């Protein structure tokens, strides 16, 4: 068990290292001189040199990399080339907004997907089970930003029940905070729920084919009872893994949804930085988002060891 | 040695069920798969037709006709510049298919050989490739494209390359799993016994036998690429104007959601239909071709 945990920790650290090198390298390999981006194409060579020296861009790449990466654990992403301000405070504020969005959407998606997927699996030969499968097939074909726009068109512009966009800090007005959150969260969760329902259904179908499920049925349990007592726990394992991976989709989904609903989250920050060619901010935000998704997947990996001790012995 | 019949060895399905090819494959597709095929074929036809003919010039602005709803002249209405929505949609199918094809090609060409290598070599090569693939799968793929857009400026090509690279690990995974299954068969043993070089075994014996899996993966990846391109164009990081693109049509439609919802509905429907088509086709092909799911249901 200790060996298994140690191996996973080691792998996680290596992955983080590799990711940081890749993100750093990607931003530097691509054509484009940060100093020229700051000053514009008409800048003289001396001015460029001065700017490079100011931001430390004339130092060796390894040194620049170390400078950047060693700040990350203590939450220091450096100073933006464009705005000249510290990147961290802004980014972390924005991140909090996005996390509220992503976590609520994931919770809502699971809340819908688990019962719906189970239902679809139990009744997989009946009309209602097939109808659920068909609905999810349509659901995964709709981009979340389209879902968001349609929700706005109907519930905000059409019926006028909910605000169409913008964000309300919870400390400012809790009721308005929730009202503003509903449409973006539902838009994110709807598509996610369709994806997750399909995975839950598959996991449940696999579980239902197991011998011990037949035994449970033979003992006199109904299908639903057997699933509740024995099936759910076993089906939870693959669903947990998928939830971890799906989080990356949700993070990206949030970046797009924030544009639809004009929410000041990390995605808006990223796109503003992209538009302003604020390379260090882009690099830092991307690294931060990668850090979050990799950490969640690492946690899922560890949870797996607890939930399914068999995995500790394999490999 | 090269007489090994590649097609007949499509996995452990046994001799009682020769793998479907051509017309046989078509007939065996489940209904949903056939629907998917029809949708995909329809989009290809629309894209081809739009190369030579669209009702109007998709770039021609007629300011006096702007934001009109469905009329006899403009069955799907016009956009904010008075351009014909149907014409833009038809021309937009070209970009959608182009992005899908290029992204899938990049992903398949990068991912499949690596997957085969991982499956044949085992050891550190396998470890490195599978770990690398896992890492990339946990990395939000669209961020790659956004980064590329930040440094190089937005273009269809940066989007296609980023989407393709991001989809590569999926192919590597599928190819490795298939290779592992093939490697235990007798004809590989025979080929190795005849001391054929490894690259030849990979090309002549492994690749033909995992080709079905690659095709299934390609169809599903195509759907993902369409979604990714739509999202990128919506963010203004994909296809730059004035090139017609479904994702960017949605971006334009956002400002007119209240007065002209048709600018959102039609391109949205086109994207959803395309994704649905490729997903259904991929699922159908999996039902027929993948030995693992064969016989289920």
Coordinates of C-alpha atoms in Angstrom, one line a residue:
Chain A
X1 CA 0.0 0.0 0.0
X2 CA 2.8 2.4 1.0
X3 CA 4.6 1.5 -2.2
X4 CA 1.5 2.1 -4.3
X5 CA 1.0 5.5 -2.7
X6 CA 4.7 6.4 -3.1
X7 CA 4.6 5.4 -6.7
X8 CA 1.6 7.6 -7.4
X9 CA 3.1 10.6 -5.6
X10 CA 6.3 10.2 -7.6
X11 CA 4.4 10.0 -10.8
X12 CA 2.3 13.0 -9.9
X13 CA 5.4 15.1 -9.2
X14 CA 7.0 14.0 -12.4
X15 CA 3.9 14.9 -14.3
X16 CA 3.7 18.3 -12.8
X17 CA 7.3 18.9 -13.7
X18 CA 6.8 17.7 -17.3
X19 CA 3.7 19.9 -17.6
X20 CA 5.4 23.0 -16.4
X21 CA 8.4 22.5 -18.7
X22 CA 6.0 21.9 -21.7
X23 CA 3.9 25.0 -20.9
X24 CA 7.0 27.1 -20.5
X25 CA 8.6 25.7 -23.6
X26 CA 5.4 26.1 -25.7
X27 CA 5.2 29.8 -24.9
X28 CA 8.9 30.3 -25.8
X29 CA 9.3 28.1 -28.9
X30 CA 6.4 29.6 -30.8
X31 CA 7.5 32.6 -32.9
X32 CA 7.0 35.9 -31.2
X33 CA 9.3 38.1 -29.1
X34 CA 7.6 39.2 -25.8
X35 CA 9.6 42.4 -25.8
X36 CA 8.3 43.2 -29.3
X37 CA 4.7 42.4 -28.1
X38 CA 5.1 44.9 -25.3
X39 CA 6.6 47.7 -27.4
X40 CA 5.0 47.1 -30.7
X41 CA 6.7 46.3 -34.0
X42 CA 8.1 49.8 -34.6
X43 CA 10.4 49.6 -31.5
X44 CA 14.1 50.3 -31.9
X45 CA 16.6 47.6 -31.1
X46 CA 17.9 49.5 -28.0
X47 CA 14.4 49.8 -26.6
X48 CA 13.8 46.1 -27.1
X49 CA 17.0 45.2 -25.3
X50 CA 16.1 47.5 -22.4
X51 CA 12.7 45.8 -22.1
X52 CA 14.2 42.3 -22.3
X53 CA 16.6 43.3 -19.5
X54 CA 13.8 44.7 -17.4
X55 CA 11.8 41.5 -17.5
X56 CA 14.8 39.3 -17.3
X57 CA 14.2 37.9 -20.8
X58 CA 17.9 38.1 -21.7
X59 CA 18.8 35.5 -19.1
X60 CA 19.3 31.9 -20.0
X61 CA 16.1 30.0 -20.5
X62 CA 16.8 27.5 -17.7
X63 CA 17.1 30.4 -15.2
X64 CA 13.9 32.1 -16.5
X65 CA 12.1 28.8 -16.1
X66 CA 13.4 28.2 -12.6
X67 CA 12.5 31.7 -11.6
X68 CA 8.9 31.2 -12.8
X69 CA 8.3 27.7 -11.6
X70 CA 9.8 28.2 -8.1
X71 CA 7.3 30.9 -7.4
X72 CA 4.3 28.8 -8.2
X73 CA 4.2 26.7 -5.0
X74 CA 4.0 30.0 -2.9
X75 CA 1.5 31.5 -5.3
X76 CA 3.8 33.9 -7.0
X77 CA 3.5 34.0 -10.8
X78 CA 5.6 37.1 -11.3
X79 CA 4.8 40.4 -12.9
X80 CA 2.9 40.9 -16.1
X81 CA 4.9 42.3 -19.0
X82 CA 1.9 44.2 -20.1
X83 CA 0.2 45.7 -17.1
X84 CA 3.3 45.7 -14.9
X85 CA 1.3 44.4 -12.0
X86 CA 1.6 41.2 -9.9
X87 CA -0.3 38.4 -11.6
X88 CA -1.3 36.3 -8.6
X89 CA -3.8 38.5 -6.7
X90 CA -6.0 39.1 -9.8
X91 CA -5.7 35.5 -11.0
X92 CA -6.6 33.9 -7.7
X93 CA -9.6 36.2 -7.2
X94 CA -10.9 35.2 -10.7
X95 CA -10.2 31.6 -10.0
X96 CA -12.5 31.6 -7.0
X97 CA -15.3 32.7 -9.2
X98 CA -14.6 29.9 -11.8
X99 CA -14.4 27.3 -9.1
X100 CA -17.8 28.2 -7.8
X101 CA -19.1 27.7 -11.3
X102 CA -17.3 24.4 -12.0
X103 CA -18.0 22.7 -8.7
X104 CA -21.7 23.6 -8.7
X105 CA -22.0 22.3 -12.3
X106 CA -20.2 19.1 -11.5
X107 CA -22.4 18.5 -8.4
X108 CA -25.6 19.2 -10.4
X109 CA -24.5 17.0 -13.3
X110 CA -23.8 14.1 -10.9
X111 CA -27.1 14.6 -9.1
X112 CA -28.9 14.2 -12.4
X113 CA -26.6 11.6 -14.1
X114 CA -26.4 9.0 -11.3
X115 CA -30.2 8.3 -11.0
X116 CA -30.8 8.8 -14.7
X117 CA -27.9 6.6 -15.8
X118 CA -29.0 3.9 -13.4
X119 CA -32.6 4.1 -14.6
X120 CA -31.4 3.8 -18.2
X121 CA -29.3 0.8 -17.4
X122 CA -32.0 -1.1 -15.5
X123 CA -34.6 -0.4 -18.3
X124 CA -32.1 -0.6 -21.1
X125 CA -34.4 -2.7 -23.3
X126 CA -37.5 -0.7 -22.5
X127 CA -38.8 2.4 -24.2
X128 CA -37.9 4.7 -21.3
X129 CA -34.4 3.4 -21.0
X130 CA -33.8 3.8 -24.8
X131 CA -35.4 7.3 -24.6
X132 CA -32.8 8.3 -22.0
X133 CA -30.0 7.0 -24.1
X134 CA -31.2 8.8 -27.1
X135 CA -31.6 12.1 -25.1
X136 CA -28.0 11.8 -23.9
X137 CA -26.8 11.3 -27.5
X138 CA -28.4 14.6 -28.4
X139 CA -27.1 16.2 -25.2
X140 CA -23.4 15.4 -25.9
X141 CA -23.8 16.9 -29.4
X142 CA -24.7 20.4 -28.1
X143 CA -21.8 22.7 -27.3
X144 CA -22.3 24.1 -23.8
X145 CA -22.1 27.7 -25.0
X146 CA -25.0 27.0 -27.4
X147 CA -27.0 25.6 -24.5
X148 CA -26.2 28.7 -22.5
X149 CA -27.4 31.0 -25.3
X150 CA -30.6 29.0 -25.8
X151 CA -31.2 29.1 -22.0
X152 CA -30.7 32.9 -22.0
X153 CA -33.0 33.3 -25.0
X154 CA -35.8 31.3 -23.3
X155 CA -35.6 32.0 -19.6
X156 CA -34.0 35.5 -19.5
X157 CA -35.0 37.3 -22.7
X158 CA -38.3 35.3 -23.4
X159 CA -39.8 34.7 -20.0
X160 CA -37.8 37.2 -18.0
X161 CA -37.5 34.9 -15.0
X162 CA -33.7 35.1 -14.6
X163 CA -30.9 37.6 -15.3
X164 CA -29.4 37.1 -18.7
X165 CA -25.8 37.6 -17.7
X166 CA -23.2 39.2 -15.3
X167 CA -22.1 38.2 -11.9
X168 CA -23.1 39.1 -8.3
X169 CA -20.6 38.5 -5.5
X170 CA -22.2 36.4 -2.7
X171 CA -21.2 38.9 0.0
X172 CA -22.9 41.7 -1.8
X173 CA -26.3 40.1 -2.3
X174 CA -26.7 36.3 -1.7
X175 CA -30.1 36.0 -3.4
X176 CA -29.0 37.8 -6.6
X177 CA -25.8 35.7 -6.4
X178 CA -27.8 32.5 -6.7
X179 CA -30.1 33.9 -9.3
X180 CA -27.2 35.0 -11.5
X181 CA -25.6 31.6 -11.0
X182 CA -28.5 29.4 -12.2
X183 CA -28.3 29.8 -16.0
X184 CA -24.5 29.4 -16.4
X185 CA -24.4 26.4 -14.0
X186 CA -27.4 24.7 -15.7
X187 CA -25.8 25.3 -19.1
X188 CA -22.5 23.8 -18.0
X189 CA -24.2 20.9 -16.1
X190 CA -26.7 20.0 -18.8
X191 CA -24.1 18.9 -21.3
X192 CA -22.0 17.3 -18.6
X193 CA -25.0 15.4 -17.2
X194 CA -25.5 13.9 -20.7
X195 CA -21.9 12.7 -20.8
X196 CA -22.0 11.4 -17.3
X197 CA -25.3 9.6 -17.7
X198 CA -23.8 7.6 -20.5
X199 CA -20.9 6.5 -18.4
X200 CA -23.1 5.7 -15.4
X201 CA -25.3 3.6 -17.7
X202 CA -22.4 1.7 -19.1
X203 CA -20.9 1.1 -15.7
X204 CA -24.3 -0.1 -14.4
X205 CA -24.8 -2.4 -17.4
X206 CA -21.4 -3.9 -16.7
X207 CA -22.2 -4.4 -13.1
X208 CA -25.5 -6.0 -13.8
X209 CA -23.8 -8.7 -15.9
X210 CA -21.7 -9.8 -12.9
X211 CA -22.3 -13.2 -11.2
X212 CA -22.7 -11.7 -7.7
X213 CA -25.6 -9.5 -9.0
X214 CA -27.3 -12.7 -10.2
X215 CA -26.7 -14.2 -6.8
X216 CA -28.2 -11.1 -5.1
X217 CA -31.3 -11.4 -7.4
X218 CA -31.5 -15.1 -6.6
X219 CA -31.6 -14.2 -2.9
X220 CA -34.8 -12.4 -3.6
X221 CA -33.7 -8.8 -4.0
X222 CA -35.4 -6.8 -6.8
X223 CA -33.1 -5.3 -9.4
X224 CA -33.2 -1.9 -7.8
X225 CA -32.5 -3.3 -4.3
X226 CA -29.6 -5.3 -5.6
X227 CA -28.2 -2.3 -7.3
X228 CA -28.6 -0.2 -4.2
X229 CA -27.0 -2.7 -1.9
X230 CA -24.2 -4.0 -4.2
X231 CA -24.2 -2.5 -7.6
X232 CA -23.8 1.2 -6.9
X233 CA -20.5 0.8 -5.0
X234 CA -18.9 -1.2 -7.7
X235 CA -20.2 1.0 -10.5
X236 CA -18.9 4.1 -8.6
X237 CA -15.3 3.2 -9.4
X238 CA -15.3 3.8 -13.2
X239 CA -17.7 6.7 -12.7
X240 CA -15.2 8.3 -10.3
X241 CA -12.4 8.0 -12.8
X242 CA -14.5 9.6 -15.5
X243 CA -15.5 12.4 -13.2
X244 CA -11.9 13.3 -12.7
X245 CA -11.2 13.3 -16.4
X246 CA -14.4 15.2 -17.1
X247 CA -13.3 17.9 -14.8
X248 CA -10.9 19.0 -17.5
X249 CA -13.8 19.4 -19.9
X250 CA -15.7 21.4 -17.3
X251 CA -12.8 23.8 -16.8
X252 CA -12.6 24.5 -20.5
X253 CA -16.4 24.7 -20.6
X254 CA -16.2 27.3 -17.9
X255 CA -13.8 29.4 -20.0
X256 CA -16.3 29.5 -22.8
X257 CA -19.4 29.8 -20.6
X258 CA -17.9 32.8 -18.8
X259 CA -17.8 34.6 -22.2
X260 CA -21.5 33.9 -22.8
X261 CA -22.6 35.1 -19.4
X262 CA -19.9 37.9 -19.0
X263 CA -18.6 36.3 -15.7
X264 CA -15.3 37.7 -14.4
X265 CA -13.7 34.3 -13.9
X266 CA -10.4 32.8 -14.8
X267 CA -11.5 32.2 -18.4
X268 CA -12.2 35.8 -19.0
X269 CA -8.9 36.7 -17.5
X270 CA -7.2 34.2 -19.8
X271 CA -8.9 35.5 -22.9
X272 CA -8.2 39.1 -21.9
X273 CA -4.6 38.2 -21.5
X274 CA -4.6 36.4 -24.9
X275 CA -6.2 39.4 -26.6
X276 CA -3.6 41.7 -25.0
X277 CA -0.8 39.2 -25.8
X278 CA 0.1 39.2 -22.1
X279 CA 2.3 36.1 -22.4
X280 CA 3.3 35.6 -18.8
X281 CA -0.3 35.8 -17.6
X282 CA -1.4 33.3 -20.2
X283 CA 1.4 31.0 -19.2
X284 CA 0.6 31.3 -15.6
X285 CA -3.2 30.8 -16.0
X286 CA -2.7 27.8 -18.2
X287 CA -0.3 26.3 -15.6
X288 CA -2.7 27.0 -12.8
X289 CA -5.6 25.3 -14.7
X290 CA -3.4 22.3 -15.5
X291 CA -2.2 22.1 -11.9
X292 CA -5.9 22.0 -10.7
X293 CA -6.9 19.2 -13.1
X294 CA -3.8 17.2 -12.5
X295 CA -4.2 17.5 -8.8
X296 CA -7.9 16.3 -9.0
X297 CA -6.9 13.4 -11.1
X298 CA -4.1 12.5 -8.6
X299 CA -6.6 12.7 -5.8
X300 CA -8.9 10.4 -7.7
X301 CA -6.0 8.0 -8.2
X302 CA -5.4 7.9 -4.4
X303 CA -9.1 7.6 -3.6
X304 CA -9.1 4.6 -5.9
X305 CA -6.6 2.9 -3.7
X306 CA -8.9 3.2 -0.7
X307 CA -12.1 2.3 -2.6
X308 CA -10.6 -0.6 -4.5
X309 CA -7.6 -2.1 -2.6
X310 CA -7.1 -4.5 -5.5
X311 CA -5.4 -1.7 -7.5
X312 CA -2.6 -1.4 -4.9
X313 CA -1.3 -4.8 -5.8
X314 CA -1.5 -4.6 -9.6
X315 CA 1.6 -3.5 -11.5
Chain B
X1 CA 4.9 -15.3 -44.6
X2 CA 3.2 -12.2 -46.1
X3 CA 0.3 -14.6 -47.0
X4 CA -1.2 -14.1 -43.6
X5 CA -4.7 -13.0 -44.3
X6 CA -4.9 -9.8 -42.4
X7 CA -8.6 -9.2 -42.9
X8 CA -9.6 -12.6 -41.6
X9 CA -7.8 -12.2 -38.4
X10 CA -9.9 -9.3 -37.1
X11 CA -9.5 -10.3 -33.5
X12 CA -10.6 -13.2 -31.4
X13 CA -14.1 -13.2 -32.8
X14 CA -13.5 -16.6 -34.4
X15 CA -14.0 -18.0 -37.8
X16 CA -17.8 -18.1 -37.6
X17 CA -18.0 -14.3 -38.0
X18 CA -15.8 -12.8 -40.7
X19 CA -15.3 -9.1 -40.2
X20 CA -17.7 -7.0 -42.3
X21 CA -16.3 -5.1 -45.3
X22 CA -17.8 -2.8 -47.8
X23 CA -21.5 -3.5 -48.5
X24 CA -21.6 -6.1 -45.7
X25 CA -20.5 -3.5 -43.2
X26 CA -23.2 -1.1 -44.4
X27 CA -25.9 -3.8 -43.9
X28 CA -24.7 -4.7 -40.5
X29 CA -24.6 -1.1 -39.1
X30 CA -27.4 -0.6 -36.5
X31 CA -30.1 1.8 -37.5
X32 CA -28.5 4.6 -35.5
X33 CA -25.2 4.1 -37.3
X34 CA -27.0 4.3 -40.6
X35 CA -28.6 7.6 -39.5
X36 CA -25.2 8.8 -38.6
X37 CA -23.8 7.8 -41.9
X38 CA -26.6 9.6 -43.8
X39 CA -26.0 12.8 -41.7
X40 CA -22.3 12.7 -42.3
X41 CA -22.8 12.1 -46.0
X42 CA -25.3 14.9 -46.2
X43 CA -22.8 17.3 -44.7
X44 CA -20.1 16.2 -47.1
X45 CA -22.4 16.7 -50.0
X46 CA -23.4 20.2 -48.8
X47 CA -19.8 21.2 -48.4
X48 CA -19.0 19.9 -51.9
X49 CA -22.0 21.7 -53.4
X50 CA -21.0 24.9 -51.7
X51 CA -17.7 24.8 -53.5
X52 CA -19.4 25.4 -56.8
X53 CA -22.8 26.9 -55.8
X54 CA -24.5 28.6 -52.9
X55 CA -27.9 30.5 -53.2
X56 CA -26.0 33.8 -52.6
X57 CA -22.4 34.8 -52.2
X58 CA -21.8 34.0 -48.5
X59 CA -19.7 37.1 -48.1
X60 CA -22.0 39.6 -50.0
X61 CA -23.5 42.1 -47.6
X62 CA -26.9 43.6 -48.5
X63 CA -27.4 46.2 -45.7
X64 CA -31.1 46.9 -46.6
X65 CA -31.9 43.2 -46.0
X66 CA -30.1 42.9 -42.6
X67 CA -31.5 40.7 -39.8
X68 CA -34.5 39.5 -41.8
X69 CA -36.2 36.3 -40.7
X70 CA -37.1 33.4 -42.9
X71 CA -38.4 34.7 -46.3
X72 CA -38.8 33.2 -49.7
X73 CA -35.6 34.8 -50.9
X74 CA -33.7 33.9 -47.7
X75 CA -35.1 30.6 -46.3
X76 CA -33.0 30.9 -43.1
X77 CA -32.9 34.7 -42.9
X78 CA -30.0 37.0 -43.1
X79 CA -27.3 38.1 -40.6
X80 CA -26.4 41.6 -39.2
X81 CA -24.7 42.5 -42.5
X82 CA -27.6 41.2 -44.6
X83 CA -25.7 38.1 -45.7
X84 CA -27.7 35.0 -46.5
X85 CA -27.5 32.6 -43.6
X86 CA -28.2 29.5 -45.6
X87 CA -25.2 30.3 -47.9
X88 CA -22.9 31.0 -45.0
X89 CA -24.0 27.7 -43.3
X90 CA -23.3 25.8 -46.5
X91 CA -19.9 27.3 -46.9
X92 CA -19.2 26.9 -43.2
X93 CA -19.5 23.1 -43.7
X94 CA -16.2 23.3 -45.6
X95 CA -14.2 24.6 -42.6
X96 CA -15.9 22.2 -40.2
X97 CA -14.9 19.2 -42.4
X98 CA -11.5 20.6 -43.1
X99 CA -10.7 21.1 -39.4
X100 CA -12.1 17.6 -38.6
X101 CA -10.0 15.9 -41.3
X102 CA -6.8 17.7 -40.5
X103 CA -7.1 17.3 -36.8
X104 CA -8.0 13.6 -37.0
X105 CA -5.2 13.0 -39.5
X106 CA -2.6 14.7 -37.2
X107 CA -3.9 12.8 -34.2
X108 CA -4.0 9.4 -36.0
X109 CA -0.5 9.8 -37.6
X110 CA 1.0 10.9 -34.2
X111 CA -0.9 8.6 -31.9
X112 CA -1.3 5.3 -33.7
X113 CA 2.5 4.5 -34.3
X114 CA 3.2 5.5 -30.7
X115 CA 0.5 3.2 -29.5
X116 CA 1.7 0.3 -31.6
X117 CA 5.3 0.9 -30.4
X118 CA 4.0 0.9 -26.8
X119 CA 2.1 -2.3 -27.4
X120 CA 5.0 -4.1 -29.1
X121 CA 8.0 -3.0 -27.1
X122 CA 6.6 -3.0 -23.5
X123 CA 9.2 -1.9 -21.0
X124 CA 10.3 1.7 -20.7
X125 CA 8.9 2.7 -24.1
X126 CA 5.5 1.6 -23.1
X127 CA 5.8 3.3 -19.7
X128 CA 6.8 6.6 -21.2
X129 CA 4.1 6.6 -23.9
X130 CA 1.2 5.5 -21.7
X131 CA 2.2 8.0 -18.9
X132 CA 2.6 10.7 -21.5
X133 CA -0.8 10.0 -22.9
X134 CA -2.4 10.0 -19.4
X135 CA -0.8 13.3 -18.7
X136 CA -2.1 14.8 -21.9
X137 CA -5.6 13.5 -21.3
X138 CA -5.6 15.2 -17.9
X139 CA -4.5 18.4 -19.5
X140 CA -7.4 20.6 -20.8
X141 CA -6.8 20.2 -24.5
X142 CA -8.3 23.5 -25.7
X143 CA -5.8 25.4 -23.5
X144 CA -3.1 24.3 -26.1
X145 CA -5.1 26.0 -28.8
X146 CA -5.7 29.1 -26.7
X147 CA -1.9 29.3 -26.0
X148 CA -1.2 29.0 -29.6
X149 CA -3.7 31.8 -30.3
X150 CA -1.9 34.0 -27.7
X151 CA 1.5 33.6 -29.2
X152 CA 0.9 33.3 -32.9
X153 CA -2.5 35.0 -33.3
X154 CA -5.7 33.1 -34.1
X155 CA -5.9 31.0 -37.3
X156 CA -7.6 27.9 -38.6
X157 CA -4.3 26.2 -38.7
X158 CA -3.2 26.8 -35.2
X159 CA -6.6 25.5 -34.1
X160 CA -6.4 22.4 -36.2
X161 CA -2.8 21.5 -35.1
X162 CA -3.7 22.1 -31.4
X163 CA -6.8 20.0 -31.6
X164 CA -5.0 17.3 -33.5
X165 CA -2.1 17.1 -31.0
X166 CA -4.6 17.1 -28.1
X167 CA -6.5 14.1 -29.7
X168 CA -3.3 12.1 -30.3
X169 CA -3.2 10.4 -26.9
X170 CA -6.7 8.9 -27.6
X171 CA -5.3 7.2 -30.7
X172 CA -2.2 6.0 -28.8
X173 CA -4.4 4.4 -26.1
X174 CA -6.6 2.6 -28.6
X175 CA -3.7 1.5 -30.7
X176 CA -1.8 0.1 -27.7
X177 CA -4.8 -1.8 -26.4
X178 CA -5.4 -3.3 -29.9
X179 CA -1.7 -4.1 -30.4
X180 CA -1.6 -5.9 -27.0
X181 CA -4.5 -8.1 -28.1
X182 CA -2.9 -8.9 -31.5
X183 CA 0.5 -9.6 -30.1
X184 CA -0.6 -12.8 -28.5
X185 CA -1.8 -14.3 -31.8
X186 CA 0.0 -17.1 -33.6
X187 CA 0.7 -15.2 -36.8
X188 CA 2.8 -12.7 -34.8
X189 CA 4.7 -15.6 -33.3
X190 CA 5.2 -17.0 -36.8
X191 CA 6.4 -13.7 -38.1
X192 CA 8.8 -13.3 -35.2
X193 CA 10.0 -16.9 -35.7
X194 CA 10.7 -16.1 -39.3
X195 CA 12.8 -13.2 -37.9
X196 CA 10.9 -10.5 -39.7
X197 CA 12.0 -7.1 -38.7
X198 CA 9.8 -5.4 -36.1
X199 CA 8.9 -2.5 -38.3
X200 CA 7.6 -4.9 -40.9
X201 CA 5.6 -6.8 -38.4
X202 CA 4.1 -3.6 -37.2
X203 CA 3.2 -2.5 -40.7
X204 CA 2.1 -5.8 -42.2
X205 CA 0.6 -7.7 -39.3
X206 CA -0.3 -5.3 -36.4
X207 CA -1.6 -2.2 -38.2
X208 CA -4.1 -4.0 -40.5
X209 CA -5.5 -5.8 -37.5
X210 CA -6.0 -2.7 -35.4
X211 CA -7.2 -0.6 -38.3
X212 CA -10.9 -1.0 -37.3
X213 CA -10.2 0.4 -33.9
X214 CA -8.4 3.4 -35.5
X215 CA -11.4 4.0 -37.8
X216 CA -13.8 4.0 -34.8
X217 CA -11.6 6.4 -32.9
X218 CA -11.3 8.6 -35.9
X219 CA -15.1 9.0 -36.2
X220 CA -15.5 9.9 -32.5
X221 CA -12.5 12.2 -32.6
X222 CA -14.1 14.0 -35.6
X223 CA -17.1 14.9 -33.5
X224 CA -14.8 16.2 -30.7
X225 CA -12.8 18.3 -33.3
X226 CA -16.0 19.9 -34.6
X227 CA -17.0 20.8 -31.0
X228 CA -13.5 22.2 -30.3
X229 CA -13.4 24.2 -33.4
X230 CA -16.8 25.7 -32.7
X231 CA -15.7 26.6 -29.2
X232 CA -12.5 28.2 -30.4
X233 CA -14.2 30.2 -33.2
X234 CA -16.8 31.3 -30.7
X235 CA -14.0 32.6 -28.5
X236 CA -12.5 34.4 -31.5
X237 CA -9.5 32.1 -31.5
X238 CA -10.4 29.8 -34.4
X239 CA -11.2 30.7 -38.0
X240 CA -10.7 34.4 -38.5
X241 CA -13.3 36.5 -40.4
X242 CA -14.6 36.7 -43.0
X243 CA -14.1 32.9 -43.7
X244 CA -17.6 31.4 -42.9
X245 CA -17.5 29.2 -39.7
X246 CA -20.4 27.8 -37.7
X247 CA -18.7 28.6 -34.3
X248 CA -18.2 32.3 -35.3
X249 CA -21.7 32.6 -36.6
X250 CA -22.8 31.7 -33.0
X251 CA -20.5 34.4 -31.7
X252 CA -22.1 36.9 -34.0
X253 CA -25.6 35.6 -33.0
X254 CA -25.0 36.3 -29.3
X255 CA -25.5 40.0 -29.8
X256 CA -28.8 39.6 -31.5
X257 CA -30.3 36.8 -29.3
X258 CA -33.3 38.9 -28.5
X259 CA -34.1 40.3 -32.0
X260 CA -32.8 37.6 -34.3
X261 CA -32.6 34.2 -32.5
X262 CA -32.4 32.5 -35.9
X263 CA -28.8 33.6 -36.0
X264 CA -28.1 31.3 -33.1
X265 CA -30.6 28.5 -33.8
X266 CA -29.4 27.6 -37.4
X267 CA -25.6 27.3 -36.9
X268 CA -26.3 25.7 -33.5
X269 CA -28.4 23.1 -35.2
X270 CA -25.7 22.5 -37.8
X271 CA -23.0 21.9 -35.2
X272 CA -25.2 19.6 -33.1
X273 CA -26.3 17.7 -36.2
X274 CA -22.7 17.2 -37.4
X275 CA -21.5 16.1 -34.0
X276 CA -24.5 13.8 -33.6
X277 CA -23.8 12.3 -37.0
X278 CA -20.2 11.5 -36.4
X279 CA -20.9 10.1 -32.9
X280 CA -23.7 7.9 -34.1
X281 CA -21.5 6.6 -37.0
X282 CA -18.6 5.9 -34.5
X283 CA -20.9 4.1 -32.1
X284 CA -22.4 2.1 -35.0
X285 CA -19.0 1.1 -36.3
X286 CA -17.9 0.1 -32.9
X287 CA -20.9 -2.2 -32.6
X288 CA -20.0 -3.9 -35.8
X289 CA -16.2 -3.9 -35.8
X290 CA -14.8 -3.8 -32.2
X291 CA -14.3 -7.4 -31.1
X292 CA -14.6 -6.3 -27.5
X293 CA -18.2 -5.1 -27.8
X294 CA -19.1 -7.6 -30.4
X295 CA -21.8 -10.0 -29.2
X296 CA -22.9 -7.6 -26.4
X297 CA -26.5 -6.5 -26.4

